[in-house]
mmCIF file of C-alpha atoms in Angstrom:
data_model
loop_
_atom_site.group_PDB
_atom_site.id
_atom_site.type_symbol
_atom_site.label_atom_id
_atom_site.label_comp_id
_atom_site.label_asym_id
_atom_site.label_seq_id
_atom_site.Cartn_x
_atom_site.Cartn_y
_atom_site.Cartn_z
ATOM 1 C CA MET A 1 65.592 -100.437 -76.593
ATOM 2 C CA THR A 2 69.135 -101.898 -75.745
ATOM 3 C CA VAL A 3 69.671 -105.490 -76.152
ATOM 4 C CA ASP A 4 72.791 -107.171 -74.582
ATOM 5 C CA LEU A 5 73.992 -110.458 -76.011
ATOM 6 C CA PHE A 6 75.966 -112.990 -73.869
ATOM 7 C CA ALA A 7 77.098 -115.905 -75.889
ATOM 8 C CA GLY A 8 78.131 -118.686 -73.622
ATOM 9 C CA ILE A 9 80.950 -121.129 -74.226
ATOM 10 C CA PRO A 10 81.183 -124.235 -71.858
ATOM 11 C CA VAL A 11 84.760 -125.375 -70.903
ATOM 12 C CA ARG A 12 86.398 -127.984 -68.832
ATOM 13 C CA ASP A 13 89.499 -126.256 -67.566
ATOM 14 C CA TYR A 14 89.030 -122.641 -66.676
ATOM 15 C CA ALA A 15 92.786 -121.635 -66.743
ATOM 16 C CA ALA A 16 93.463 -123.346 -70.059
ATOM 17 C CA ALA A 17 90.369 -121.857 -71.632
ATOM 18 C CA ALA A 18 90.911 -118.278 -70.389
ATOM 19 C CA ALA A 19 94.431 -118.255 -71.631
ATOM 20 C CA TRP A 20 93.353 -119.457 -75.052
ATOM 21 C CA TYR A 21 90.645 -116.946 -75.309
ATOM 22 C CA GLU A 22 92.960 -114.149 -74.223
ATOM 23 C CA ARG A 23 95.195 -115.069 -77.141
ATOM 24 C CA LEU A 24 92.203 -115.488 -79.561
ATOM 25 C CA LEU A 25 90.679 -112.116 -78.645
ATOM 26 C CA GLY A 26 93.846 -110.242 -77.899
ATOM 27 C CA ALA A 27 92.845 -109.026 -74.361
ATOM 28 C CA PRO A 28 92.233 -110.212 -70.866
ATOM 29 C CA PRO A 29 88.636 -110.738 -69.886
ATOM 30 C CA SER A 30 86.489 -107.529 -69.506
ATOM 31 C CA PHE A 31 85.136 -108.736 -66.197
ATOM 32 C CA LEU A 32 85.084 -111.802 -64.072
ATOM 33 C CA PRO A 33 81.779 -112.452 -62.504
ATOM 34 C CA ASN A 34 82.863 -115.395 -60.340
ATOM 35 C CA ASP A 35 85.568 -118.090 -60.048
ATOM 36 C CA THR A 36 84.058 -120.109 -63.018
ATOM 37 C CA GLU A 37 83.306 -117.428 -65.667
ATOM 38 C CA ALA A 38 85.290 -114.926 -67.640
ATOM 39 C CA VAL A 39 83.591 -112.348 -69.911
ATOM 40 C CA TRP A 40 84.935 -110.537 -72.960
ATOM 41 C CA GLU A 41 83.179 -107.495 -74.378
ATOM 42 C CA LEU A 42 83.471 -107.671 -78.294
ATOM 43 C CA ALA A 43 81.618 -104.599 -78.897
ATOM 44 C CA GLU A 44 79.098 -102.507 -76.948
ATOM 45 C CA HIS A 45 76.472 -104.912 -75.489
ATOM 46 C CA ARG A 46 77.951 -107.879 -77.185
ATOM 47 C CA TYR A 47 79.916 -110.341 -75.138
ATOM 48 C CA VAL A 48 81.256 -113.937 -75.138
ATOM 49 C CA PHE A 49 81.912 -115.696 -72.003
ATOM 50 C CA ILE A 50 83.440 -119.024 -70.907
ATOM 51 C CA GLU A 51 82.008 -120.913 -68.073
ATOM 52 C CA VAL A 52 83.140 -124.296 -66.407
ATOM 53 C CA ARG A 53 80.588 -126.656 -67.350
ATOM 54 C CA PRO A 54 82.409 -129.875 -68.099
ATOM 55 C CA ASP A 55 79.376 -131.908 -69.181
ATOM 56 C CA HIS A 56 78.669 -129.377 -71.788
ATOM 57 C CA ALA A 57 82.209 -128.458 -72.966
ATOM 58 C CA GLY A 58 82.855 -128.641 -76.668
ATOM 59 C CA HIS A 59 79.569 -128.134 -78.092
ATOM 60 C CA ALA A 60 79.573 -124.192 -78.780
ATOM 61 C CA MET A 61 79.428 -122.885 -82.204
ATOM 62 C CA HIS A 62 79.738 -119.168 -82.637
ATOM 63 C CA THR A 63 80.751 -116.862 -85.554
ATOM 64 C CA VAL A 64 81.581 -113.237 -85.098
ATOM 65 C CA PHE A 65 81.489 -111.121 -88.378
ATOM 66 C CA VAL A 66 84.083 -108.363 -88.443
ATOM 67 C CA SER A 67 84.808 -105.633 -90.887
ATOM 68 C CA ASP A 68 88.702 -106.042 -90.436
ATOM 69 C CA PHE A 69 88.753 -109.831 -91.237
ATOM 70 C CA ASP A 70 92.216 -110.045 -92.719
ATOM 71 C CA ALA A 71 93.878 -107.879 -90.091
ATOM 72 C CA ARG A 72 92.014 -109.724 -87.352
ATOM 73 C CA ILE A 73 93.121 -113.245 -88.495
ATOM 74 C CA ALA A 74 96.691 -111.843 -88.916
ATOM 75 C CA GLN A 75 96.639 -110.488 -85.421
ATOM 76 C CA ILE A 76 95.409 -113.900 -84.095
ATOM 77 C CA ALA A 77 98.185 -115.614 -85.938
ATOM 78 C CA GLU A 78 100.611 -113.392 -84.495
ATOM 79 C CA ARG A 79 99.495 -114.485 -81.062
ATOM 80 C CA GLY A 80 100.091 -118.001 -81.968
ATOM 81 C CA LEU A 81 96.788 -119.399 -83.090
ATOM 82 C CA GLU A 82 95.905 -120.635 -86.497
ATOM 83 C CA PRO A 83 92.410 -121.564 -87.881
ATOM 84 C CA VAL A 84 91.588 -125.058 -88.256
ATOM 85 C CA GLY A 85 89.629 -124.180 -91.257
ATOM 86 C CA ARG A 86 88.981 -121.407 -93.810
ATOM 87 C CA GLU A 87 85.995 -121.035 -96.291
ATOM 88 C CA THR A 88 84.915 -118.815 -98.972
ATOM 89 C CA TYR A 89 81.362 -118.870 -99.926
ATOM 90 C CA ASP A 90 79.733 -118.402 -103.241
ATOM 91 C CA ASN A 91 78.972 -114.774 -102.576
ATOM 92 C CA GLY A 92 82.577 -113.955 -101.528
ATOM 93 C CA VAL A 93 82.051 -114.081 -97.763
ATOM 94 C CA ARG A 94 84.915 -115.531 -95.894
ATOM 95 C CA LYS A 95 85.140 -117.600 -92.629
ATOM 96 C CA ALA A 96 88.102 -118.679 -90.475
ATOM 97 C CA THR A 97 87.317 -121.301 -87.828
ATOM 98 C CA PHE A 98 89.240 -121.766 -84.685
ATOM 99 C CA ARG A 99 88.670 -124.522 -81.970
ATOM 100 C CA ASP A 100 89.502 -123.964 -78.304
ATOM 101 C CA PRO A 101 91.020 -126.752 -76.097
ATOM 102 C CA ASP A 102 87.619 -128.350 -75.589
ATOM 103 C CA GLY A 103 86.749 -128.394 -79.185
ATOM 104 C CA ASN A 104 84.292 -125.390 -79.146
ATOM 105 C CA GLU A 105 84.201 -123.638 -82.542
ATOM 106 C CA ILE A 106 84.665 -119.853 -82.932
ATOM 107 C CA GLY A 107 84.613 -118.479 -86.337
ATOM 108 C CA PHE A 108 85.401 -115.126 -87.683
ATOM 109 C CA GLY A 109 83.543 -113.953 -90.800
ATOM 110 C CA GLY A 110 84.297 -111.110 -93.207
ATOM 111 C CA GLY A 111 82.878 -109.687 -96.324
ATOM 112 C CA PRO A 112 84.080 -110.362 -99.823
ATOM 113 C CA VAL A 113 87.503 -108.994 -100.749
#
């Protein structure tokens, strides 16, 4: 059985959010279903999407766990974005948290060093 995941992120300003997520994710959207949504495929069958929904903007919280944590965070920094927070949990798992222009929280997690 195949399961596709679409994690939604409500935003106020489509153009500002799309530009920010391109910087965060390092690529333009994978596809544009309509004038108010943009979708990025993070891995096969795993997507994040922005959608203009002003009344809900700023409330998303997603964490993407990656095997290339250090390289990923360095690449994002090269594109001009810095995390608003970094954590290392007792078990060594690390997390870097970013906030988009609306305040939505997008974290990247990685295994212990």
